[in-house]
CSV table of C-alpha atoms in Angstrom, one decimal:
chain,number,residue,atom,x,y,z
A,1198,MET,CA,0.0,0.0,0.0
A,1199,THR,CA,1.4,3.4,-1.0
A,1200,SER,CA,0.7,6.8,0.5
A,1201,ARG,CA,0.5,10.1,-1.3
A,1202,PRO,CA,4.0,11.5,-1.8
A,1203,ASP,CA,5.2,13.8,0.9
A,1204,ARG,CA,7.3,16.4,-0.8
A,1205,VAL,CA,10.2,17.8,1.2
A,1206,ASP,CA,10.7,21.2,-0.3
A,1207,ASP,CA,12.5,22.9,2.5
A,1208,ALA,CA,16.2,23.5,1.9
A,1209,PRO,CA,18.7,22.2,4.5
A,1210,ALA,CA,19.1,24.4,7.5
A,1211,ASP,CA,21.5,27.2,7.2
A,1212,THR,CA,24.9,26.1,8.2
A,1213,TYR,CA,26.8,27.8,10.9
A,1214,ASP,CA,30.1,28.9,9.5
A,1215,THR,CA,29.0,31.3,6.9
A,1216,ASP,CA,26.9,34.5,6.7
A,1217,GLU,CA,24.3,35.1,4.0
A,1218,PRO,CA,25.5,34.4,0.5
A,1219,SER,CA,26.6,37.3,-1.6
A,1220,ALA,CA,25.1,38.2,-4.9
A,1221,ASP,CA,27.4,35.8,-6.8
A,1222,GLY,CA,26.3,32.9,-4.5
A,1223,GLU,CA,29.6,32.7,-2.6
A,1224,PRO,CA,29.4,32.8,1.2
A,1225,THR,CA,30.7,35.9,3.0
A,1226,TYR,CA,32.5,35.9,6.3
A,1227,ALA,CA,32.6,38.3,9.1
A,1228,ALA,CA,36.0,39.9,9.9
A,1229,ASP,CA,36.5,38.1,13.2
A,1230,GLU,CA,35.5,34.7,11.6
A,1231,HIS,CA,38.1,35.2,8.8
A,1232,ASP,CA,40.8,36.0,11.3
A,1233,ASN,CA,40.0,32.7,13.2
A,1234,ASP,CA,39.7,30.6,10.1
A,1235,GLY,CA,42.8,31.8,8.3
A,1236,ASP,CA,43.0,32.3,4.5
A,1237,GLN,CA,41.1,29.1,3.6
A,1238,MET,CA,43.1,28.4,0.5
A,1239,GLN,CA,42.1,24.7,0.6
A,1240,LEU,CA,38.4,25.9,0.5
A,1241,GLU,CA,39.1,27.9,-2.7
A,1242,GLU,CA,40.8,25.0,-4.3
A,1243,ARG,CA,37.9,22.7,-3.5
A,1244,GLN,CA,35.3,25.1,-4.8
A,1245,ALA,CA,37.3,25.5,-8.0
A,1246,LEU,CA,36.8,21.8,-8.7
A,1247,ARG,CA,33.0,21.7,-8.3
A,1248,ARG,CA,31.1,19.7,-10.8
A,1249,VAL,CA,29.4,21.5,-13.6
A,1250,PRO,CA,25.7,20.6,-13.8
A,1251,GLY,CA,24.2,19.7,-17.1
A,1252,LEU,CA,27.2,17.9,-18.6
A,1253,SER,CA,26.0,14.4,-18.4
A,1254,THR,CA,27.3,11.6,-20.6
A,1255,GLU,CA,25.0,8.9,-19.3
A,1256,LEU,CA,23.0,6.8,-21.7
A,1257,GLN,CA,19.3,6.8,-21.7
A,1258,ASP,CA,19.1,3.0,-21.8
A,1259,VAL,CA,20.8,2.0,-18.6
A,1260,SER,CA,21.0,-1.6,-19.7
A,1261,GLU,CA,23.7,-0.6,-22.2
A,1262,VAL,CA,26.1,0.5,-19.4
A,1263,GLU,CA,28.3,-2.0,-17.8
A,1264,TYR,CA,30.3,0.1,-15.3
A,1265,ARG,CA,29.4,3.6,-14.6
A,1266,GLN,CA,31.3,6.3,-12.7
A,1267,LEU,CA,29.2,7.9,-10.0
A,1268,ARG,CA,28.2,11.4,-11.3
A,1269,LEU,CA,25.4,13.3,-9.6
A,1270,GLU,CA,23.7,16.2,-11.4
A,1271,ARG,CA,19.9,16.6,-11.2
A,1272,VAL,CA,18.5,14.2,-8.6
A,1273,VAL,CA,15.2,13.1,-7.1
A,1274,LEU,CA,15.2,11.6,-3.6
A,1275,ILE,CA,13.2,8.6,-2.4
A,1276,GLY,CA,12.8,7.5,1.2
A,1277,VAL,CA,11.0,4.7,3.0
A,1278,TRP,CA,9.5,5.6,6.4
A,1279,THR,CA,9.5,2.3,8.4
A,1280,GLU,CA,9.6,3.6,12.0
A,1281,GLY,CA,9.6,6.7,14.1
A,1282,THR,CA,7.6,9.9,13.4
A,1283,ALA,CA,6.9,11.6,10.1
A,1284,ALA,CA,9.2,14.4,11.3
A,1285,ASN,CA,12.0,12.0,11.7
A,1286,ALA,CA,11.5,10.7,8.2
A,1287,GLU,CA,11.5,14.2,6.8
A,1288,ASN,CA,14.6,15.1,8.7
A,1289,SER,CA,16.4,12.1,7.3
A,1290,LEU,CA,15.4,13.1,3.8
A,1291,ARG,CA,16.5,16.7,4.4
A,1292,GLU,CA,19.9,15.4,5.5
A,1293,LEU,CA,20.0,13.3,2.3
A,1294,ALA,CA,19.3,16.5,0.3
A,1295,ALA,CA,22.2,18.2,2.0
A,1296,LEU,CA,24.4,15.2,1.2
A,1297,ALA,CA,23.4,15.3,-2.4
A,1298,GLU,CA,24.1,19.1,-2.7
A,1299,THR,CA,27.4,18.6,-1.0
A,1300,ALA,CA,28.3,16.1,-3.7
A,1301,GLY,CA,27.6,18.7,-6.3
A,1302,SER,CA,24.0,17.9,-7.5
A,1303,GLN,CA,20.8,19.8,-7.7
A,1304,VAL,CA,17.9,18.3,-5.8
A,1305,LEU,CA,14.7,18.6,-7.8
A,1306,ASP,CA,12.1,16.7,-5.7
A,1307,ALA,CA,11.7,14.2,-2.9
A,1308,LEU,CA,9.2,11.4,-2.1
A,1309,ILE,CA,8.5,9.4,1.0
A,1310,GLN,CA,6.6,6.2,1.2
A,1311,ARG,CA,5.2,4.7,4.5
A,1312,ARG,CA,5.9,1.0,4.6
A,1313,VAL,CA,6.4,-1.7,7.3
A,1314,ARG,CA,9.7,-2.6,5.5
A,1315,PRO,CA,11.4,-1.7,2.2
A,1316,ASP,CA,10.2,-3.7,-0.8
A,1317,ALA,CA,12.6,-6.6,-1.5
A,1318,SER,CA,12.5,-6.0,-5.2
A,1319,THR,CA,12.4,-2.2,-5.9
A,1320,TYR,CA,12.9,-0.7,-2.4
A,1321,VAL,CA,9.5,1.0,-2.8
A,1322,GLY,CA,6.3,-0.6,-3.9
A,1323,SER,CA,5.5,-1.1,-7.6
A,1324,GLY,CA,3.0,1.7,-7.6
A,1325,LYS,CA,5.3,4.2,-5.9
A,1326,ALA,CA,8.1,3.1,-8.2
A,1327,ARG,CA,5.9,4.0,-11.3
A,1328,GLU,CA,5.0,7.3,-9.6
A,1329,LEU,CA,8.7,8.0,-9.0
A,1330,ALA,CA,9.4,7.3,-12.7
A,1331,ASP,CA,6.7,9.9,-13.6
A,1332,VAL,CA,8.4,12.4,-11.3
A,1333,VAL,CA,11.8,11.7,-12.9
A,1334,ALA,CA,10.4,12.1,-16.4
A,1335,SER,CA,8.6,15.4,-15.5
A,1336,THR,CA,11.5,17.0,-13.7
A,1337,GLY,CA,14.2,15.9,-16.2
A,1338,ALA,CA,16.2,14.2,-13.5
A,1339,ASP,CA,19.1,11.9,-14.4
A,1340,THR,CA,19.6,10.2,-11.0
A,1341,VAL,CA,17.5,8.8,-8.2
A,1342,VAL,CA,19.0,8.7,-4.7
A,1343,ALA,CA,17.5,6.3,-2.1
A,1344,ASP,CA,17.7,7.1,1.6
A,1345,GLY,CA,19.1,3.7,2.6
A,1346,GLU,CA,21.5,1.0,1.4
A,1347,LEU,CA,20.0,-0.9,-1.5
A,1348,THR,CA,20.8,-4.5,-2.4
A,1349,PRO,CA,22.3,-5.2,-5.8
A,1350,GLY,CA,18.9,-6.6,-6.9
A,1351,GLN,CA,17.0,-3.5,-5.7
A,1352,LEU,CA,19.4,-1.2,-7.6
A,1353,VAL,CA,18.8,-3.2,-10.9
A,1354,HIS,CA,15.0,-3.5,-10.6
A,1355,LEU,CA,14.5,0.1,-9.6
A,1356,GLU,CA,16.6,1.3,-12.5
A,1357,GLU,CA,14.5,-0.8,-14.9
A,1358,VAL,CA,11.4,1.1,-13.7
A,1359,VAL,CA,12.7,4.7,-13.5
A,1360,LYS,CA,15.1,4.4,-16.5
A,1361,VAL,CA,17.8,6.5,-14.9
A,1362,LYS,CA,20.7,5.8,-12.7
A,1363,VAL,CA,19.9,4.8,-9.1
A,1364,ILE,CA,22.3,5.1,-6.2
A,1365,ASP,CA,21.9,4.7,-2.5
A,1366,ARG,CA,22.8,6.7,0.6
A,1367,THR,CA,26.0,4.7,1.1
A,1368,ALA,CA,27.3,5.4,-2.4
A,1369,LEU,CA,26.5,9.1,-2.0
A,1370,ILE,CA,28.5,9.4,1.2
A,1371,LEU,CA,31.4,7.5,-0.4
A,1372,ASP,CA,31.3,9.9,-3.3
A,1373,ILE,CA,31.6,12.9,-1.0
A,1374,PHE,CA,34.5,11.3,0.8
A,1375,ALA,CA,36.2,10.7,-2.5
A,1376,GLN,CA,35.8,14.4,-3.4
A,1377,HIS,CA,37.1,15.7,-0.1
A,1378,ALA,CA,40.0,13.3,0.6
A,1379,SER,CA,43.3,15.2,0.2
A,1380,SER,CA,46.0,13.2,2.1
A,1381,ARG,CA,47.5,10.0,0.9
A,1382,GLU,CA,46.0,8.1,3.8
A,1383,GLY,CA,42.6,9.6,3.3
A,1384,LYS,CA,42.5,8.8,-0.4
A,1385,ALA,CA,43.6,5.2,0.3
A,1386,GLN,CA,40.9,4.8,3.1
A,1387,VAL,CA,38.2,6.1,0.8
A,1388,GLU,CA,39.3,3.9,-2.1
A,1389,LEU,CA,39.2,0.8,0.1
A,1390,ALA,CA,35.7,1.7,1.3
A,1391,GLN,CA,34.5,2.2,-2.2
A,1392,MET,CA,35.9,-1.1,-3.4
A,1393,GLN,CA,34.3,-2.9,-0.4
A,1394,TYR,CA,31.0,-1.4,-1.4
A,1395,MET,CA,31.5,-2.1,-5.1
A,1396,LEU,CA,32.6,-5.7,-5.0
A,1397,PRO,CA,29.2,-7.3,-4.4
A,1398,ARG,CA,27.5,-4.9,-6.8
A,1399,LEU,CA,29.6,-5.5,-10.0
A,1400,ARG,CA,27.2,-6.2,-12.8
A,1401,GLY,CA,26.8,-6.2,-16.6
A,1402,TRP,CA,24.7,-7.4,-19.5
A,1403,GLY,CA,25.2,-9.3,-22.6
A,1404,GLN,CA,27.6,-11.9,-23.8
A,1405,SER,CA,30.6,-10.1,-22.3
A,1406,MET,CA,29.4,-11.1,-18.9
A,1407,SER,CA,28.2,-14.6,-19.6
A,1408,ARG,CA,30.3,-17.7,-18.6
A,1409,GLN,CA,32.6,-19.1,-21.2
A,1410,ALA,CA,32.6,-22.9,-20.6
A,1411,GLY,CA,35.8,-24.8,-21.1
A,1412,GLY,CA,36.1,-28.4,-22.2
A,1413,ARG,CA,33.1,-30.5,-23.0
A,1414,VAL,CA,30.0,-28.4,-22.3
A,1415,ALA,CA,27.0,-29.9,-20.6
A,1416,GLY,CA,24.2,-30.2,-23.1
A,1417,GLY,CA,26.5,-31.0,-26.0
A,1418,GLY,CA,27.9,-27.5,-26.7
A,1419,GLY,CA,31.2,-29.0,-28.0
A,1420,MET,CA,33.5,-27.1,-30.3
A,1421,GLY,CA,32.9,-23.4,-30.7
A,1422,THR,CA,31.7,-23.0,-27.1
A,1423,ARG,CA,35.0,-23.3,-25.4
A,1424,GLY,CA,36.5,-20.1,-24.0
A,1425,PRO,CA,38.8,-18.7,-21.4
A,1426,GLY,CA,36.7,-20.0,-18.5
A,1427,GLU,CA,36.6,-16.7,-16.7
A,1428,THR,CA,34.0,-14.0,-17.2
A,1429,LYS,CA,34.7,-10.3,-17.4
A,1430,ILE,CA,32.9,-9.7,-14.1
A,1431,GLU,CA,35.0,-12.4,-12.4
A,1432,THR,CA,38.2,-10.8,-13.7
A,1433,ASP,CA,37.1,-7.5,-12.3
A,1434,ARG,CA,36.3,-9.1,-8.9
A,1435,ARG,CA,39.8,-10.6,-8.9
A,1436,ARG,CA,41.5,-7.3,-9.8
A,1437,ILE,CA,39.5,-5.5,-7.1
A,1438,GLY,CA,40.4,-8.1,-4.5
A,1439,LEU,CA,44.1,-7.7,-5.4
A,1440,ARG,CA,43.8,-3.9,-5.2
A,1441,MET,CA,42.0,-4.1,-1.8
A,1442,ALA,CA,44.8,-6.3,-0.5
A,1443,ARG,CA,47.4,-3.8,-1.6
A,1444,LEU,CA,45.5,-0.9,-0.1
A,1445,ARG,CA,45.2,-2.7,3.2
A,1446,ARG,CA,49.0,-3.3,3.2
A,1447,GLU,CA,49.6,0.4,2.5
A,1448,LEU,CA,47.2,1.5,5.2
A,1449,LYS,CA,48.9,-0.8,7.7
A,1450,GLU,CA,52.2,1.0,7.1
A,1451,MET,CA,50.4,4.4,7.5
A,1452,VAL,CA,48.9,3.2,10.7
A,1453,LYS,CA,52.4,2.5,12.0
A,1454,ALA,CA,53.4,6.0,11.2
A,1455,ARG,CA,50.3,7.4,12.9
A,1456,GLU,CA,51.0,5.3,16.0
A,1457,THR,CA,54.6,6.5,16.1
A,1458,GLN,CA,53.3,10.1,16.1
A,1459,ARG,CA,50.9,9.3,18.9
A,1460,HIS,CA,53.6,7.5,20.9
A,1461,SER,CA,55.8,10.5,20.5
A,1462,ARG,CA,53.1,12.8,21.9
A,1463,ARG,CA,52.4,10.4,24.8
A,1464,SER,CA,56.1,10.1,25.7
A,1465,GLN,CA,56.2,13.9,26.1
A,1466,ALA,CA,53.3,13.6,28.6
A,1467,VAL,CA,51.2,16.1,26.7
A,1468,PRO,CA,47.4,15.6,27.4
A,1469,SER,CA,45.2,15.3,24.3
A,1470,VAL,CA,41.7,16.5,23.5
A,1471,ALA,CA,39.7,15.2,20.5
A,1472,ILE,CA,36.9,17.1,18.9
A,1473,ALA,CA,34.2,14.7,17.7
A,1474,GLY,CA,30.6,15.2,16.6
A,1475,TYR,CA,28.1,15.1,13.8
A,1476,THR,CA,29.2,16.4,10.4
A,1477,ASN,CA,28.8,20.1,9.9
A,1478,ALA,CA,28.3,20.7,13.7
A,1479,GLY,CA,31.1,23.3,13.7
A,1480,LYS,CA,34.0,21.2,14.9
A,1481,SER,CA,36.6,22.9,12.7
A,1482,SER,CA,35.3,26.4,13.7
A,1483,ILE,CA,35.7,25.5,17.4
A,1484,LEU,CA,39.3,24.3,16.6
A,1485,ASN,CA,40.0,27.6,14.9
A,1486,ARG,CA,38.4,29.6,17.7
A,1487,LEU,CA,40.5,27.9,20.3
A,1488,THR,CA,43.8,27.7,18.5
A,1489,GLY,CA,43.7,30.0,15.4
A,1490,ALA,CA,44.6,26.9,13.4
A,1491,GLY,CA,43.1,28.1,10.1
A,1492,ALA,CA,41.6,24.7,9.5
A,1493,LEU,CA,39.2,24.3,6.5
A,1494,VAL,CA,35.7,25.6,7.2
A,1495,GLU,CA,33.0,24.9,4.6
A,1496,ASN,CA,29.3,25.1,4.4
A,1497,ALA,CA,29.2,21.3,3.5
A,1498,LEU,CA,28.9,17.9,5.1
A,1499,PHE,CA,32.1,16.0,5.7
A,1500,ALA,CA,34.3,19.0,4.9
A,1501,THR,CA,37.0,17.5,7.2
A,1502,LEU,CA,38.4,14.0,6.5
A,1503,ASP,CA,42.0,14.2,7.6
A,1504,PRO,CA,42.7,14.8,11.3
A,1505,THR,CA,44.1,18.2,12.2
A,1506,VAL,CA,46.3,18.3,15.3
A,1507,ARG,CA,47.2,21.6,16.9
A,1508,ARG,CA,49.0,22.4,20.2
A,1509,ASN,CA,47.2,24.7,22.6
A,1510,GLU,CA,47.5,25.9,26.3
A,1511,THR,CA,44.9,26.2,29.1
A,1512,PRO,CA,44.5,29.6,30.7
A,1513,ASP,CA,46.9,28.5,33.5
A,1514,GLY,CA,49.6,27.4,31.1
A,1515,LEU,CA,49.1,23.6,30.7
A,1516,ARG,CA,50.0,22.4,27.2
A,1517,TYR,CA,47.7,20.0,25.4
A,1518,THR,CA,47.0,18.8,21.8
A,1519,LEU,CA,43.6,19.4,20.1
A,1520,THR,CA,42.6,17.1,17.3
A,1521,ASP,CA,39.8,17.8,14.8
A,1522,THR,CA,38.4,14.5,13.4
A,1523,VAL,CA,36.0,13.4,10.7
A,1524,GLY,CA,32.3,14.0,11.3
A,1525,PHE,CA,29.7,11.3,11.8
A,1526,VAL,CA,26.2,10.9,10.3
A,1527,ARG,CA,23.2,8.7,10.8
A,1528,HIS,CA,23.7,5.3,9.2
A,1529,LEU,CA,27.4,5.9,8.6
A,1530,PRO,CA,28.4,3.2,6.1
A,1531,HIS,CA,30.2,0.4,7.9
A,1532,GLN,CA,32.8,0.3,5.1
A,1533,LEU,CA,33.8,3.8,6.1
A,1534,VAL,CA,34.0,3.0,9.8
A,1535,GLU,CA,36.3,0.1,9.0
A,1536,ALA,CA,38.5,2.0,6.5
A,1537,PHE,CA,38.8,5.0,8.8
A,1538,ARG,CA,39.3,3.0,12.0
A,1539,SER,CA,42.9,4.1,12.3
A,1540,THR,CA,41.8,7.8,12.0
A,1541,LEU,CA,39.1,7.3,14.5
A,1542,GLU,CA,41.6,5.8,16.9
A,1543,GLU,CA,42.9,9.4,17.4
A,1544,ILE,CA,39.7,9.8,19.5
A,1545,GLY,CA,40.3,6.6,21.4
A,1546,ASP,CA,43.8,7.8,22.6
A,1547,ALA,CA,42.4,11.2,23.8
A,1548,ASP,CA,42.2,12.2,27.5
A,1549,LEU,CA,39.1,14.2,26.8
A,1550,VAL,CA,36.5,14.2,24.0
A,1551,LEU,CA,34.7,17.4,23.0
A,1552,HIS,CA,31.4,16.1,21.6
A,1553,VAL,CA,30.1,19.0,19.5
A,1554,VAL,CA,26.4,19.2,18.9
A,1555,ASP,CA,24.5,21.5,16.4
A,1556,ALA,CA,21.8,23.0,18.5
A,1557,SER,CA,20.2,24.5,15.4
A,1558,ASP,CA,19.6,21.0,13.8
A,1559,PRO,CA,16.0,19.8,13.7
A,1560,ASP,CA,16.9,16.8,15.8
A,1561,PRO,CA,20.1,17.4,17.8
A,1562,PHE,CA,19.3,14.4,20.1
A,1563,ALA,CA,19.5,12.1,17.1
A,1564,GLN,CA,22.9,13.6,16.4
A,1565,ILE,CA,24.1,12.8,19.9
A,1566,ALA,CA,22.9,9.2,19.6
A,1567,ALA,CA,24.5,8.7,16.2
A,1568,VAL,CA,27.9,10.0,17.3
A,1569,ARG,CA,27.9,7.9,20.5
A,1570,GLY,CA,26.9,4.8,18.5
A,1571,VAL,CA,30.0,5.2,16.2
A,1572,LEU,CA,32.3,5.9,19.2
A,1573,ALA,CA,31.0,2.7,20.8
A,1574,ASP,CA,31.7,0.8,17.5
A,1575,VAL,CA,35.4,1.9,17.5
A,1576,GLY,CA,35.9,1.2,21.3
A,1577,SER,CA,35.8,4.9,22.4
A,1578,GLY,CA,32.4,4.9,24.1
A,1579,ASP,CA,33.8,5.1,27.7
A,1580,LEU,CA,36.1,8.1,27.2
A,1581,ARG,CA,35.6,11.2,29.3
A,1582,GLU,CA,33.2,13.4,27.3
A,1583,VAL,CA,32.2,17.1,27.4
A,1584,VAL,CA,29.2,17.9,25.3
A,1585,VAL,CA,29.6,21.3,23.5
A,1586,VAL,CA,26.3,22.7,22.3
A,1587,ASN,CA,27.3,24.8,19.4
A,1588,LYS,CA,25.5,27.4,17.2
A,1589,ALA,CA,23.6,28.8,20.2
A,1590,ASP,CA,23.3,32.2,18.5
A,1591,VAL,CA,20.9,30.7,15.8
A,1592,ALA,CA,19.3,27.9,17.8
A,1593,ASP,CA,15.9,27.8,19.4
A,1594,PRO,CA,16.4,28.7,23.1
A,1595,VAL,CA,13.9,26.0,24.1
A,1596,VAL,CA,16.0,23.4,22.3
A,1597,VAL,CA,19.2,24.7,24.0
A,1598,ALA,CA,17.4,24.4,27.4
A,1599,GLN,CA,16.3,20.8,26.6
A,1600,LEU,CA,19.9,20.0,25.7
A,1601,ARG,CA,21.1,21.5,29.0
A,1602,HIS,CA,18.6,19.4,30.9
A,1603,ALA,CA,19.6,16.2,29.1
A,1604,GLU,CA,23.3,16.9,29.4
A,1605,PRO,CA,23.8,18.8,32.7
A,1606,THR,CA,27.5,19.2,32.2
A,1607,ALA,CA,27.2,20.6,28.6
A,1608,VAL,CA,28.8,23.9,27.7
A,1609,VAL,CA,26.8,26.2,25.4
A,1610,VAL,CA,28.9,28.1,22.9
A,1611,SER,CA,28.9,29.9,19.6
A,1612,ALA,CA,32.0,29.4,17.6
A,1613,ARG,CA,30.8,32.1,15.2
A,1614,THR,CA,30.5,34.9,17.8
A,1615,GLY,CA,32.9,33.5,20.4
A,1616,ALA,CA,30.2,33.3,23.1
A,1617,GLY,CA,30.9,30.6,25.7
A,1618,MET,CA,34.4,29.9,24.5
A,1619,ALA,CA,36.0,31.2,27.7
A,1620,GLU,CA,33.9,28.8,29.7
A,1621,LEU,CA,34.8,26.0,27.4
A,1622,GLU,CA,38.5,26.7,27.9
A,1623,GLN,CA,38.0,26.6,31.7
A,1624,VAL,CA,36.1,23.2,31.4
A,1625,ILE,CA,39.0,21.8,29.3
A,1626,ALA,CA,41.5,23.0,31.8
A,1627,GLY,CA,39.6,21.4,34.7
A,1628,SER,CA,39.1,18.1,32.8
A,1629,LEU,CA,42.6,17.3,31.7
A,1630,PRO,CA,44.9,15.1,33.7
A,1631,ARG,CA,47.2,17.1,35.9
A,1632,PRO,CA,50.9,16.3,36.8
A,1633,ASP,CA,50.8,14.3,40.0
A,1634,GLY,CA,54.4,12.9,40.2
A,1635,ALA,CA,56.3,14.9,42.8
A,1636,PHE,CA,60.0,15.5,42.2
A,1637,ASP,CA,62.9,17.2,43.9
A,1638,VAL,CA,65.9,17.2,41.6
A,1639,LEU,CA,69.3,18.8,41.0
A,1640,LEU,CA,69.7,19.2,37.2
A,1641,PRO,CA,73.2,19.8,35.9
A,1642,TYR,CA,73.5,22.8,33.6
A,1643,ASP,CA,74.1,20.5,30.5
A,1644,ARG,CA,70.5,19.2,30.9
A,1645,GLY,CA,68.8,22.3,29.9
A,1646,ASP,CA,66.5,20.2,27.7
A,1647,LEU,CA,65.0,18.6,30.9
A,1648,LEU,CA,64.6,22.0,32.5
A,1649,SER,CA,62.8,23.3,29.4
A,1650,ARG,CA,60.4,20.3,29.5
A,1651,LEU,CA,59.7,20.9,33.2
A,1652,HIS,CA,58.7,24.5,32.3
A,1653,ASP,CA,56.5,23.3,29.4
A,1654,ASP,CA,54.9,20.1,30.8
A,1655,GLY,CA,55.2,20.3,34.6
A,1656,GLU,CA,54.2,22.4,37.5
A,1657,ILE,CA,57.2,24.0,39.3
A,1658,ASP,CA,57.0,25.1,42.9
A,1659,THR,CA,60.6,26.3,43.5
A,1660,LEU,CA,63.6,26.8,41.3
A,1661,GLU,CA,67.1,27.8,42.4
A,1662,HIS,CA,70.3,28.1,40.5
A,1663,GLY,CA,73.4,26.9,42.4
A,1664,GLY,CA,77.0,26.1,41.8
A,1665,ASP,CA,76.3,22.4,40.9
A,1666,GLY,CA,73.2,22.9,38.9
A,1667,THR,CA,69.5,23.9,39.1
A,1668,HIS,CA,67.5,22.7,42.1
A,1669,VAL,CA,63.9,22.2,41.0
A,1670,VAL,CA,60.9,21.0,43.1
A,1671,GLY,CA,57.4,20.4,41.6
A,1672,ARG,CA,55.1,17.9,39.9
A,1673,VAL,CA,55.2,16.2,36.5
A,1674,MET,CA,53.5,13.3,34.7
A,1675,PRO,CA,54.8,9.8,35.5
A,1676,GLU,CA,56.6,9.5,32.2
A,1677,LEU,CA,58.7,12.6,32.8
A,1678,ALA,CA,59.2,11.7,36.4
A,1679,ALA,CA,61.0,8.5,35.4
A,1680,GLU,CA,63.5,10.5,33.3
A,1681,LEU,CA,64.1,12.8,36.3
A,1682,ALA,CA,64.8,9.9,38.7
A,1683,PRO,CA,68.6,9.8,38.2
A,1684,TYR,CA,68.9,13.5,39.4
A,1685,GLY,CA,66.7,13.1,42.5
A,1686,ARG,CA,67.9,14.5,45.8
């Protein structure tokens, strides 16, 4: 049974990091924001590579295409509402629209169908599929995006009905990651995730994909029917498998390098803070506001893929590192979670997690649940967490009050205006581990390196210079205390 289509016409909510667009469509920035965010050269480079709509090379008869590169242009969205409220279903479709626009497409229309479960054949019922085909034809769309992960059979059968390319939410997210990946590790992680997704979905039509039998064929085929014994699709599967194995080896080497960097930071006894949260919640803006890092800030989902690590100090002088990590989303593809596991481990090694929440989102509580679910998947669910309610300047005060009630220790801030940032800095200072290893040492003058580390990473109570060296009393982290042991008094 199908319902009347519920059209989702509202554009995605205004994002936080930009002012109103200028006449040419480009976002404008306030002076203080620009100072915090730096020159944003990476943003200009990314925008220069935006896809140009209307330049499609896809064939009308999709059955003629064997392997097609994902290319989004003019799209219609389709979702199946199986549980929850109608508002939740519409919010999910609005998020899908934001994902599609981030990928460089133009969203023309959106339909929702109420069902107990998705149809096993075409994702939506046969009547809704025909209705979707009519909408595609009337709007001139060349792609349908489904708000869920479709099976290979559902993809094929729905394409046969709508006569245009069909992709699902997972493929869309993977496409955005492919566009935004910049580092060697990020590109390898995205490619591995794409191949894991693609492998069971390889398909084709015609004789090039049919099995070539070798030897005596059942049924009396005999001469003329013998062939190489391996289909084109099997060859592609084998090549993809080899490429995946190579990527895993490369990523394993990159993981070693990342672990070496983390070990170096830990050996220096520097506390670490990780910024985690939903995509486009303003994590990079908070990093820039706290450190002046100039990290990429964009009005887009998944703008940050590669971790950005910056050194910072608490108001009382304690040094720590601050790491900006990849954002999360509802139904984050498991391929990405696995491929980005080494990157997400940056969160697991942190002493404190700043969980950034977009208070202006239609459903910030769903954001919190989605982020905590992913953190639990990668083994980081039991870390010390401070919820940072961001975008308070544009959020509904009632929603902010509800978030405060649900998360009593939350800090309400606005990275755009700077409101609440001083309180956040004090909370960070009070949440980080403090030096607790007491020491009383006489450092010779040729160990100025140790004295410098005591100033940077320890708390010094007394310091006196004498004829034999420098007498220092104070507290440090256990790792540094072990290095000071030979000079104890």
